[in-house]
XYZ file of C-alpha atoms in Angstrom:
784
model
C 0.000 0.000 0.000
C 3.024 2.204 0.451
C 1.944 4.715 3.109
C 4.395 7.328 4.464
C 6.559 6.180 7.339
C 5.194 6.518 10.839
C 6.748 6.104 14.290
C 5.309 3.304 16.434
C 4.101 4.634 19.763
C 3.842 2.096 22.588
C 3.505 4.652 25.382
C 2.385 8.221 25.939
C 5.942 9.006 27.017
C 7.265 7.921 23.610
C 4.712 10.133 21.928
C 5.645 13.212 23.965
C 9.364 12.633 23.503
C 9.221 12.112 19.758
C 6.891 14.992 18.972
C 8.808 17.442 21.135
C 12.197 16.364 19.792
C 11.369 16.325 16.085
C 8.320 18.605 15.959
C 6.621 15.742 14.224
C 3.278 16.277 12.447
C 3.271 13.353 10.056
C 1.409 10.054 10.495
C 1.322 8.113 13.745
C 0.854 4.407 14.501
C -0.538 3.720 17.953
C -0.517 0.278 19.571
C -3.755 0.173 21.524
C -2.750 -3.046 23.212
C -0.565 -0.810 25.386
C -2.494 2.489 25.189
C -6.046 2.757 26.446
C -8.907 4.377 24.578
C -8.862 7.250 27.070
C -5.162 7.761 26.407
C -5.968 7.776 22.682
C -8.552 10.521 23.251
C -6.103 12.551 25.320
C -3.436 12.202 22.659
C -5.781 13.193 19.825
C -7.039 16.313 21.607
C -3.528 17.410 22.589
C -1.627 16.533 19.414
C -4.193 17.144 16.710
C -1.452 18.263 14.289
C -0.764 14.583 13.587
C -2.095 14.019 10.071
C -3.276 10.394 10.268
C -3.486 8.123 13.306
C -3.482 4.334 12.843
C -4.389 1.837 15.558
C -3.129 -1.755 15.630
C -4.063 -4.886 17.586
C -7.707 -3.935 18.067
C -9.453 -7.002 19.463
C -13.160 -6.140 19.386
C -15.550 -4.138 17.223
C -16.822 -1.902 20.040
C -13.323 -0.667 20.793
C -12.637 -0.258 17.081
C -15.749 1.846 16.545
C -14.971 3.980 19.584
C -11.449 4.609 18.307
C -12.696 5.545 14.841
C -15.279 7.906 16.320
C -12.637 9.630 18.414
C -10.133 10.461 15.715
C -8.265 7.296 14.779
C -8.250 7.302 11.002
C -7.653 3.644 10.113
C -7.352 0.248 11.793
C -4.580 -2.256 11.116
C -5.030 -6.055 11.133
C -8.719 -5.820 12.038
C -11.021 -8.378 10.454
C -13.822 -6.570 8.629
C -16.078 -9.602 9.064
C -16.288 -8.996 12.812
C -18.265 -5.799 12.310
C -20.535 -4.611 9.534
C -20.399 -1.050 10.944
C -16.815 -0.418 9.825
C -16.266 0.390 6.127
C -13.400 -1.348 4.387
C -11.929 2.046 3.469
C -11.104 2.520 7.160
C -9.052 -0.674 7.354
C -5.477 -1.627 6.443
C -4.843 -5.292 5.827
C -1.387 -5.466 7.355
C 0.927 -3.373 9.494
C 3.572 -4.198 6.899
C 1.894 -1.633 4.664
C 3.072 1.047 7.064
C 6.777 1.768 7.366
C 7.449 2.162 11.074
C 10.408 3.944 12.587
C 11.280 3.129 16.169
C 10.967 6.407 18.129
C 13.514 5.165 20.613
C 16.229 4.829 17.979
C 19.361 6.788 18.845
C 20.311 7.258 15.192
C 17.165 8.459 13.469
C 18.963 9.118 10.177
C 20.055 5.485 10.021
C 16.464 4.367 10.611
C 15.291 6.716 7.866
C 17.892 5.508 5.358
C 16.651 1.936 5.756
C 13.574 2.929 3.789
C 15.218 5.201 1.241
C 16.472 4.101 -2.155
C 17.868 5.796 -5.214
C 18.514 4.805 -8.816
C 20.841 7.747 -9.406
C 24.438 6.918 -10.370
C 25.760 9.469 -7.868
C 23.797 7.867 -5.013
C 21.976 11.111 -4.153
C 18.375 11.335 -3.029
C 15.953 13.719 -4.743
C 14.614 16.095 -2.077
C 11.629 18.412 -2.237
C 11.851 21.362 0.168
C 8.608 22.905 1.436
C 7.993 25.589 4.039
C 5.983 25.152 7.228
C 2.813 25.839 5.242
C 3.574 22.981 2.803
C 4.405 25.402 -0.035
C 7.138 24.158 -2.343
C 10.379 26.153 -2.144
C 12.467 24.124 -4.551
C 14.077 20.834 -5.573
C 17.494 19.835 -4.163
C 19.514 16.681 -3.524
C 20.616 14.930 -0.354
C 23.392 12.483 0.480
C 23.622 10.108 3.424
C 26.047 12.524 5.082
C 23.825 15.573 4.512
C 20.783 13.705 5.880
C 22.693 12.756 9.031
C 23.836 16.350 9.578
C 20.385 17.800 8.819
C 18.718 15.557 11.402
C 21.396 15.931 14.061
C 21.597 19.743 13.720
C 17.922 20.359 12.889
C 18.823 22.441 9.847
C 18.244 22.454 6.113
C 21.436 20.726 4.916
C 21.735 19.198 1.433
C 24.306 18.127 -1.146
C 25.611 20.525 -3.773
C 26.192 18.734 -7.077
C 28.041 21.725 -8.550
C 30.548 21.890 -5.668
C 30.515 18.168 -4.798
C 30.142 18.844 -1.098
C 27.614 19.039 1.698
C 25.671 22.292 1.369
C 24.701 24.127 4.545
C 21.776 26.206 3.297
C 22.209 29.884 4.263
C 25.785 29.539 5.514
C 26.887 32.500 3.364
C 23.616 34.369 2.712
C 22.215 34.072 6.219
C 18.983 32.592 4.805
C 19.164 29.505 7.009
C 16.482 26.864 7.412
C 15.194 25.258 10.577
C 14.309 21.624 9.844
C 10.821 21.030 11.238
C 10.179 17.500 9.967
C 10.879 15.135 7.087
C 9.093 12.452 5.148
C 9.565 10.319 2.048
C 7.239 9.356 -0.759
C 5.373 6.087 -1.253
C 8.202 4.583 -3.324
C 10.916 5.570 -0.885
C 12.976 7.300 -3.578
C 12.280 10.957 -2.731
C 12.591 12.943 0.494
C 10.496 15.854 1.695
C 12.070 18.381 4.061
C 9.667 20.685 5.870
C 11.587 23.792 6.931
C 11.117 27.214 8.426
C 12.874 29.445 5.913
C 14.666 32.613 6.970
C 14.656 35.102 4.081
C 14.430 33.732 0.552
C 15.105 30.192 -0.605
C 15.859 30.977 -4.235
C 19.107 32.575 -5.410
C 17.048 35.057 -7.456
C 16.761 38.220 -5.303
C 13.409 38.769 -3.545
C 12.038 35.434 -4.793
C 10.938 33.196 -1.951
C 10.537 30.077 -4.085
C 12.387 28.729 -7.100
C 8.941 28.527 -8.705
C 8.194 32.219 -8.214
C 5.705 33.962 -5.967
C 3.321 32.141 -3.644
C 0.568 34.563 -4.650
C -1.670 36.122 -2.026
C -3.166 33.402 0.128
C -4.167 32.935 3.739
C -0.619 32.780 5.056
C 0.385 35.990 3.241
C -2.643 37.716 4.725
C -1.675 36.440 8.160
C 1.873 37.755 7.690
C 0.674 41.163 6.452
C -1.726 41.597 9.382
C 0.928 40.554 11.906
C 3.132 43.304 10.504
C 0.298 45.821 10.601
C -0.486 44.943 14.204
C 2.932 46.386 15.035
C 3.508 48.962 12.308
C 0.111 50.262 11.142
C -0.133 54.066 11.100
C -1.877 55.528 14.187
C -4.940 56.803 12.297
C -5.145 54.079 9.668
C -8.237 51.942 9.219
C -6.342 48.781 10.182
C -5.112 50.377 13.417
C -8.695 51.315 14.239
C -9.807 47.742 13.635
C -7.139 46.457 16.024
C -7.935 49.072 18.683
C -11.718 49.326 18.399
C -13.222 45.950 19.219
C -16.770 47.229 18.743
C -15.967 48.374 15.220
C -14.234 45.084 14.381
C -17.138 43.018 15.641
C -19.577 45.216 13.725
C -17.581 44.640 10.524
C -17.532 40.869 11.070
C -21.298 40.840 11.589
C -21.763 43.102 8.568
C -19.684 40.937 6.245
C -21.319 37.759 7.529
C -24.730 39.215 6.682
C -23.532 40.313 3.249
C -22.253 36.795 2.603
C -25.667 35.453 3.585
C -27.329 37.912 1.195
C -24.931 37.242 -1.706
C -26.461 35.460 -4.680
C -24.151 34.744 -7.613
C -20.709 33.110 -7.659
C -18.673 36.307 -7.952
C -20.629 38.093 -5.222
C -20.388 35.128 -2.851
C -16.621 34.805 -3.341
C -16.167 38.564 -2.875
C -18.196 38.718 0.354
C -16.530 35.574 1.701
C -13.111 37.190 1.136
C -14.272 40.286 3.030
C -15.454 38.172 5.945
C -12.189 36.225 6.016
C -10.190 39.475 6.090
C -11.961 40.825 9.164
C -11.938 37.400 10.820
C -8.160 37.326 10.356
C -7.889 40.728 12.051
C -9.708 39.197 15.035
C -7.264 36.259 15.024
C -4.128 38.388 14.896
C -5.467 40.873 17.460
C -5.903 37.984 19.910
C -2.659 36.149 19.136
C -4.358 33.282 17.315
C -2.487 31.793 14.360
C -3.802 30.130 11.245
C -2.170 26.941 12.490
C -4.406 27.134 15.567
C -7.427 27.359 13.305
C -6.205 24.432 11.209
C -5.904 22.296 14.339
C -9.554 22.943 15.154
C -10.579 22.278 11.576
C -8.805 18.947 11.789
C -10.646 18.094 14.982
C -13.928 18.894 13.261
C -12.904 16.868 10.221
C -12.046 13.909 12.448
C -15.394 14.382 14.180
C -13.756 14.479 17.619
C -16.061 17.343 18.621
C -19.738 16.444 18.694
C -22.249 19.223 18.006
C -25.998 19.109 17.679
C -25.928 21.035 14.406
C -28.641 23.620 15.013
C -28.226 27.377 14.664
C -28.710 29.589 17.702
C -32.280 30.912 17.953
C -31.264 34.564 17.555
C -29.870 33.795 14.108
C -32.946 31.958 12.856
C -35.685 33.790 10.941
C -39.092 32.490 10.004
C -39.832 31.765 6.367
C -40.532 34.915 4.402
C -39.438 37.318 7.150
C -36.527 39.718 7.019
C -33.366 39.160 9.009
C -33.454 40.708 12.436
C -30.029 42.156 11.947
C -28.567 44.004 9.013
C -24.767 44.194 8.863
C -23.564 47.629 9.869
C -21.396 49.728 7.590
C -21.037 52.461 10.170
C -17.605 53.959 10.746
C -18.744 55.647 13.944
C -20.660 53.044 15.874
C -22.644 49.879 15.503
C -25.598 50.857 13.381
C -29.039 50.393 14.831
C -30.757 50.320 11.455
C -32.512 47.190 10.296
C -33.822 45.933 7.015
C -36.991 47.935 6.406
C -36.147 50.402 9.196
C -35.685 54.157 8.755
C -32.809 55.294 6.559
C -30.997 57.765 8.787
C -27.479 59.151 8.932
C -25.341 58.874 12.055
C -25.065 62.136 14.004
C -21.911 63.343 15.804
C -20.794 66.635 17.264
C -17.834 68.615 15.988
C -16.353 68.610 19.492
C -16.175 64.807 19.530
C -12.853 64.556 17.691
C -12.692 60.755 17.754
C -16.212 60.375 16.337
C -15.479 62.912 13.597
C -12.245 61.108 12.754
C -14.167 57.849 12.366
C -16.890 59.523 10.314
C -14.344 60.883 7.853
C -12.600 57.555 7.259
C -13.433 56.354 3.771
C -14.711 52.803 3.245
C -11.785 50.401 3.236
C -10.020 49.521 -0.006
C -7.818 46.479 0.401
C -5.306 47.467 -2.276
C -2.942 44.532 -1.711
C -5.521 41.799 -2.142
C -7.153 43.591 -5.092
C -3.749 44.034 -6.752
C -3.016 40.322 -6.386
C -6.191 39.574 -8.352
C -5.516 42.233 -10.963
C -1.885 41.362 -11.748
C -2.572 38.009 -13.465
C -5.365 39.587 -15.524
C -3.078 42.371 -16.717
C -0.269 39.912 -17.487
C -2.625 37.638 -19.417
C -3.873 40.506 -21.615
C -0.315 41.766 -22.046
C 0.771 38.311 -23.241
C -2.285 36.978 -25.069
C -3.979 40.134 -26.335
C -7.406 39.814 -27.949
C -7.792 36.189 -26.915
C -7.479 37.100 -23.227
C -9.933 40.011 -23.550
C -12.569 37.783 -25.141
C -12.069 35.130 -22.448
C -12.554 37.673 -19.654
C -15.597 39.187 -21.360
C -17.082 35.699 -21.461
C -16.166 35.035 -17.826
C -17.108 38.347 -16.210
C -19.750 39.810 -18.536
C -21.242 36.461 -19.600
C -21.064 37.531 -23.257
C -19.458 35.646 -26.149
C -17.899 38.070 -28.662
C -15.944 37.427 -31.862
C -14.023 40.728 -31.678
C -13.114 42.866 -28.682
C -13.634 46.217 -30.456
C -16.251 48.289 -32.219
C -14.681 50.494 -34.888
C -15.769 53.871 -36.254
C -17.889 54.662 -38.156
C -20.178 52.999 -35.641
C -23.290 51.090 -36.746
C -26.306 53.345 -37.267
C -28.468 50.980 -35.222
C -27.036 52.519 -32.059
C -27.977 56.079 -32.977
C -31.334 55.044 -34.441
C -32.321 53.356 -31.177
C -32.136 56.669 -29.262
C -35.029 59.086 -28.933
C -34.699 62.671 -30.129
C -35.102 63.754 -26.523
C -32.039 61.891 -25.259
C -30.024 62.957 -28.294
C -30.964 66.577 -27.606
C -29.989 66.232 -23.951
C -26.626 64.734 -24.867
C -26.035 67.381 -27.547
C -26.734 70.179 -25.060
C -24.413 68.621 -22.474
C -21.654 68.098 -25.049
C -21.950 71.710 -26.232
C -21.710 73.141 -22.700
C -18.785 70.942 -21.721
C -17.040 71.811 -24.983
C -17.585 75.550 -24.458
C -16.164 75.479 -20.929
C -13.198 73.303 -21.899
C -12.366 75.348 -24.999
C -12.020 78.334 -22.698
C -9.346 76.383 -20.802
C -7.385 75.441 -23.919
C -3.833 76.764 -23.876
C -2.377 77.245 -27.349
C -0.095 80.249 -26.955
C 3.651 79.949 -26.444
C 4.911 81.523 -23.241
C 8.247 83.375 -23.649
C 10.269 84.731 -20.730
C 13.665 86.450 -20.959
C 15.300 85.395 -17.712
C 18.554 87.221 -18.520
C 19.474 89.399 -21.501
C 20.054 86.905 -24.308
C 18.427 83.979 -22.467
C 14.898 83.230 -23.708
C 12.904 80.434 -21.994
C 9.640 79.254 -23.486
C 6.841 76.816 -22.745
C 4.382 75.504 -25.314
C 1.541 72.955 -25.249
C 1.109 69.785 -27.285
C -1.791 67.324 -27.151
C -1.204 63.841 -25.792
C -1.349 61.813 -28.997
C -3.393 58.762 -27.973
C -5.739 58.637 -24.990
C -7.896 55.858 -23.580
C -11.174 56.771 -21.880
C -12.647 54.185 -19.510
C -16.453 54.323 -19.337
C -17.835 52.174 -16.486
C -20.822 49.900 -16.971
C -21.786 47.712 -14.057
C -24.787 48.968 -12.110
C -25.446 52.033 -14.313
C -25.083 53.307 -17.896
C -22.785 56.337 -17.882
C -22.798 58.312 -21.153
C -21.997 61.368 -19.010
C -18.546 59.924 -18.282
C -18.056 59.349 -22.012
C -18.671 63.001 -22.817
C -16.710 64.290 -19.783
C -13.635 62.433 -21.071
C -14.215 62.520 -24.811
C -15.045 66.226 -25.193
C -11.872 67.651 -23.588
C -9.808 65.079 -25.529
C -11.383 66.395 -28.727
C -10.855 70.020 -27.622
C -7.173 69.303 -26.884
C -6.782 67.853 -30.422
C -5.626 64.396 -29.341
C -4.812 62.410 -32.470
C -6.618 59.241 -31.378
C -9.375 58.753 -28.799
C -10.165 55.196 -27.676
C -13.117 54.301 -25.449
C -13.473 51.165 -23.329
C -16.804 50.061 -21.892
C -18.255 46.646 -20.993
C -21.035 45.223 -23.187
C -24.489 44.425 -21.878
C -25.986 40.960 -21.624
C -27.062 41.251 -25.264
C -23.462 41.735 -26.385
C -24.123 45.365 -27.327
C -22.656 48.558 -25.956
C -24.728 51.342 -24.449
C -26.272 53.235 -27.387
C -25.757 56.517 -25.506
C -22.043 55.829 -25.073
C -21.662 54.975 -28.767
C -23.525 58.165 -29.696
C -21.110 60.273 -27.621
C -18.158 58.348 -29.097
C -19.224 59.314 -32.598
C -19.672 62.960 -31.575
C -16.160 63.320 -30.136
C -14.347 61.459 -32.917
C -13.567 58.245 -31.053
C -11.796 55.739 -33.348
C -12.522 52.497 -31.467
C -14.461 51.252 -28.470
C -12.978 48.329 -26.548
C -15.931 46.117 -25.631
C -14.610 45.169 -22.214
C -14.518 46.447 -18.676
C -12.384 45.995 -15.611
C -8.644 45.400 -15.425
C -8.639 43.663 -18.815
C -9.830 46.825 -20.594
C -7.191 48.937 -18.862
C -4.465 46.443 -19.775
C -5.605 46.308 -23.404
C -5.307 50.086 -23.787
C -2.044 50.305 -21.830
C -0.127 47.642 -23.778
C -2.139 47.359 -26.981
C -3.354 44.145 -28.625
C -3.920 42.941 -32.174
C -7.082 45.074 -32.332
C -6.694 47.649 -29.556
C -4.232 50.492 -30.131
C -1.790 51.256 -27.332
C -2.534 54.624 -25.736
C -0.304 57.095 -23.902
C -2.703 57.970 -21.089
C -5.745 56.285 -19.536
C -8.474 58.316 -17.898
C -11.777 57.626 -16.228
C -13.336 56.261 -13.047
C -14.057 52.646 -12.205
C -14.268 50.118 -9.417
C -11.354 48.933 -7.276
C -10.160 46.545 -9.982
C -10.048 49.317 -12.581
C -8.223 51.641 -10.177
C -5.705 48.935 -9.254
C -5.078 48.149 -12.924
C -4.557 51.828 -13.748
C -2.034 52.196 -10.912
C -0.301 48.975 -11.961
C 0.229 49.975 -15.601
C 1.170 53.512 -14.548
C 4.073 52.061 -12.566
C 5.159 49.641 -15.316
C 7.854 51.268 -17.444
C 7.213 48.742 -20.212
C 3.719 50.189 -20.597
C 4.803 53.839 -20.821
C 1.255 54.824 -19.958
C 0.149 57.499 -17.500
C -3.215 57.899 -15.764
C -5.358 60.831 -14.753
C -5.501 60.213 -10.991
C -6.113 57.518 -8.368
C -9.804 56.930 -7.751
C -12.072 55.719 -5.006
C -15.830 55.502 -4.422
C -17.969 58.555 -5.173
C -18.544 61.027 -2.320
C -20.216 64.330 -1.431
C -19.953 66.743 1.466
C -22.789 69.215 1.979
C -22.448 72.281 4.211
C -25.886 73.411 5.366
C -27.416 75.789 7.862
C -30.950 76.345 9.176
C -31.864 78.391 6.087
C -31.345 75.345 3.848
C -34.318 73.503 2.419
C -34.282 70.027 4.004
C -35.659 68.475 0.819
C -32.859 70.039 -1.239
C -30.202 68.849 1.206
C -31.664 65.329 1.406
C -31.777 65.073 -2.391
C -28.137 66.165 -2.661
C -27.042 63.533 -0.167
C -29.024 60.779 -1.880
C -27.819 61.689 -5.367
C -24.402 60.393 -4.348
C -25.586 57.620 -2.031
C -27.208 55.819 -4.972
C -23.852 55.412 -6.749
C -22.834 52.405 -4.658
C -22.730 50.884 -1.199
C -19.158 52.115 -0.781
C -20.050 55.726 -1.641
C -19.967 58.177 1.249
C -22.055 61.238 2.024
C -21.301 63.754 4.758
C -23.421 66.653 5.984
C -21.627 69.334 7.950
C -24.304 71.379 9.665
C -23.762 74.916 10.980
C -25.826 75.637 14.118
C -28.506 73.185 13.044
C -31.430 72.899 15.432
C -32.681 69.553 16.699
C -35.910 70.152 14.794
C -33.972 70.705 11.549
C -32.007 67.472 12.009
C -35.217 65.540 12.687
C -36.898 66.961 9.575
C -33.810 66.251 7.492
C -33.611 62.630 8.627
C -37.293 62.224 7.776
C -36.724 63.747 4.314
C -33.778 61.401 3.683
C -35.864 58.369 4.634
C -38.880 59.400 2.557
C -36.905 60.264 -0.569
C -34.680 57.184 -0.293
C -37.637 54.830 -0.137
C -38.947 56.303 -3.389
C -35.699 55.570 -5.245
C -35.289 52.380 -7.330
C -31.806 51.864 -5.850
C -33.045 52.115 -2.263
C -31.077 49.090 -1.004
C -27.818 50.562 -2.298
C -28.764 53.889 -0.681
C -29.573 52.166 2.615
C -26.160 50.523 2.867
C -24.393 53.755 1.896
C -26.256 55.852 4.460
C -25.305 53.385 7.200
C -21.697 54.605 7.017
C -22.556 58.269 6.373
C -22.757 61.016 8.962
C -24.104 64.408 10.017
C -21.429 66.458 11.786
C -22.802 69.330 13.868
C -20.629 72.487 13.981
C -21.061 75.818 15.779
C -19.732 78.156 13.074
C -18.937 78.396 9.361
C -15.175 78.541 9.875
C -15.193 75.184 11.661
C -17.407 73.727 8.937
C -15.031 74.741 6.152
C -12.023 73.603 8.170
C -13.627 70.151 8.365
C -14.478 70.185 4.678
C -10.907 71.079 3.704
C -9.623 68.283 5.916
C -11.968 65.751 4.282
C -11.207 67.097 0.756
C -14.450 65.903 -0.857
C -14.973 64.991 -4.476
C -18.136 67.126 -4.521
C -18.686 70.066 -2.136
C -22.192 71.541 -2.005
C -22.768 74.874 -0.218
C -26.391 74.986 0.929
C -25.924 78.010 3.158
C -27.013 81.620 3.235
C -24.844 83.876 1.024
C -23.028 80.788 -0.264
C -21.020 82.756 -2.867
C -19.217 84.655 -0.097
C -17.780 81.446 1.347
C -16.154 79.989 -1.774
C -12.951 81.793 -0.779
C -12.685 79.445 2.231
C -12.498 76.348 0.017
C -8.955 74.957 -0.282
C -9.565 71.268 -1.030
C -12.421 70.003 -3.202
C -12.918 68.394 -6.581
C -15.765 70.673 -7.620
C -17.929 73.178 -5.691
C -21.690 73.620 -6.117
C -22.743 77.019 -4.854
C -26.216 77.836 -3.606
C -29.596 76.216 -3.163
C -30.313 75.824 -6.871
C -27.001 74.205 -7.848
C -27.398 70.463 -7.286
C -24.395 68.261 -7.920
C -26.370 66.612 -10.730
C -25.894 69.707 -12.905
C -22.124 69.284 -12.785
C -22.481 65.574 -13.467
C -24.190 66.202 -16.774
C -24.821 69.544 -18.337
C -23.453 72.689 -16.660
C -20.101 72.433 -18.448
C -17.643 71.569 -15.679
C -16.084 68.115 -15.641
C -17.415 65.414 -13.351
C -14.287 63.211 -13.396
C -12.945 64.386 -10.063
C -10.453 63.321 -7.388
C -11.946 61.120 -4.683
C -10.736 59.488 -1.454
C -9.110 62.758 -0.283
C -6.951 63.187 -3.393
C -8.485 66.625 -3.925
C -5.596 67.787 -1.727
C -3.177 66.993 -4.567
C -5.138 66.556 -7.812
C -7.400 68.644 -10.015
C -10.407 67.194 -11.728
C -10.110 66.280 -15.402
C -9.777 69.388 -17.582
C -8.431 70.306 -20.984
C -4.813 70.417 -19.794
C -5.248 66.811 -18.566
C -5.070 65.881 -22.252
C -2.080 68.101 -22.944
C 1.584 68.078 -22.095
C 3.796 71.165 -21.901
C 7.273 71.338 -23.358
C 9.902 73.868 -22.373
C 12.589 75.317 -24.655
C 15.429 77.782 -24.271
C 17.381 79.958 -26.682
C 20.750 81.344 -25.541
C 22.655 84.015 -27.510
C 26.384 84.758 -27.067
C 25.367 87.602 -24.773
C 23.147 85.225 -22.823
C 25.978 82.687 -22.520
C 28.176 85.459 -21.137
C 25.524 86.227 -18.529
C 24.921 82.663 -17.248
C 27.951 80.662 -18.430
C 30.138 81.319 -15.407
C 27.324 80.245 -13.040
C 26.794 77.041 -15.040
C 30.512 76.149 -14.870
C 30.697 76.849 -11.118
C 27.718 74.623 -10.269
C 28.915 71.869 -12.619
C 32.308 71.902 -10.900
C 30.694 71.522 -7.482
C 28.728 68.516 -8.758
C 31.846 66.982 -10.311
C 30.344 66.922 -13.817
C 33.268 68.118 -15.898
C 31.534 67.254 -19.182
C 28.773 69.722 -18.354
C 31.343 72.357 -17.424
C 33.364 71.731 -20.577
C 30.349 72.195 -22.891
C 30.076 75.819 -21.710
C 33.815 76.406 -21.349
C 34.565 75.553 -25.015
C 31.869 77.881 -26.290
C 32.896 80.789 -24.076
C 36.525 80.237 -24.990
C 35.800 80.430 -28.729
C 33.761 83.586 -28.164
C 36.608 85.133 -26.159
C 34.336 85.365 -23.119
C 36.126 82.916 -20.801
C 37.583 84.566 -17.670
C 41.239 83.674 -17.005
C 40.554 81.858 -13.729
C 38.199 79.464 -15.620
C 40.926 78.398 -18.088
């Protein structure tokens, strides 16, 4: 049968000694003629890391069944005919099928070598090295001498074929290995060393395994969170999770509920990953390792823990009724809202600094885990081009296409399917956006004479090829198409490429195609997500490579944009980092509660991770009550009410005493959209330092800027309004500088150039000026 070797335990003392000495977690053979059933149970509960436990010399069926029920995996030399309750799969015909090593042996390596064989001419043994998590590090070779030294010293020691000597792993690099345990395969011709690796195993720098990266699995997450437990920034979201147990527990409950509510495969896997992340935070916070969890899983798998199997009453709901608890998204406290309950914002006071800090934390974006999912997609498109795009469109969009692009001139069926009303609305919006962005267009050359004879200039040029990402997903967004396409047209970009996912019918949004034709788009990539970004960044057989990618998207799109932006082989820039949509409204008691509520909800319907903040100036209790009622009433009349509900759960009203404090808070938050619903709103614009776009006065809803006023709605989110502008005409331009130096100008700056070049030790730079000045007769004697 050829099972892995196993020590024979005849006493509990042998068990303790062997496991402690060799950190053994392989298979165990227990002789129950000398160990009682109770001792078996004690052993199993204490040493549940043992993979498989075999019992021998079982004399009666009752004892056999009891052993099997308490964690013994298989029985040896037990006659199946004595009991019909024991399946044959749980029996081994002979103890000879199990290679047994005597745990009392003084020379364990000699015992091991009895069972090893090799057909190699050099007498070496093929050895697979894995880490403590059973992940393969590489393939090496062992000799009898190296095996003896490895076991006696408890280190990773092998045989180097290139140097013809015993190889002490890490002796020169410091990347030593602690030998945890060893095993050999069923044929006895290959060894497995389980080691704890210090540093990298592979000789390739920063590569842990000879087979490349391990990816981003459970153990990487455990390692990352252990590091963050110690090193996370004081105000970071992860630090708050570690420090605020109430928040952590609320997130675990929230994600568990969202997993319960998830329907399709992608949603279930996404919500399960979220739940696992927060569960891991709980583990690390309390010093629990993944190994500890695995031990308990093994106990459950071996059925050593008996449970009735019913859910607790508080988690059961009657058929057709709503869950009694809806997972909280609140960043300030555990939400009290329930499914079907009132849709209300949290309320905190400006003086409560900690509550305000929590309220202003954006919904978490786990960049590392998202990036690990995005990287293989980007690499696949980079390598396989159109084929990869079509595969991902089939997988993610459930659409089978024969080509990944739609080329201009676009089919008339798209335009013909639109009403005159929607065409007129789009035409008006395009005209206004074009008018405002033409006013921004810089065409003139700037000339400045910095010194007599030294003329410096700066002149604009359009970015030649731009890619505009138009999200699909939960909404059709022709507005994004025109907000990106119009300024690209105004800037005179030579090629404009759109990317947008197709619908279930395999067609693009007719509105998006209509805008594409209006702005002179050459091609539309019929794909979304990271694959669309990769296609435009690197180019494929059908998709032209672009120089800059612009446009909003989900976390996968954002991660892909940041990835290609940092890849020098792509040579592709992006407009800005992006996060979920957000709005901050500043209101006072003169504001119309219905106006304010509608402004908050216009952003809340974007997605569950959107965030809306109301900063109220001297708001009365009556005003807050009326506002909350208006929010609830309007929200329940919206088709996307469930999205709104989840968004509002992590959104907040912050009560301030004066306008200065309100604007100070707004500037700190740096919102994507800032709405001023206050008396004499125009007078307060001067206090705005950080915002994507400002909407001034009661009759300026954010919706106007989203569509038709003329300003651009592609704006910095997630606090990036501190550093970035929204998309504008210059986003599609680059600016080149030039200088013209006359002999007189060289006389004026040449000596300074040579002095600085000398200080920096760049004699070639100094010489380029020196030769010219010398030929002109302008070189001072002390520069010769």
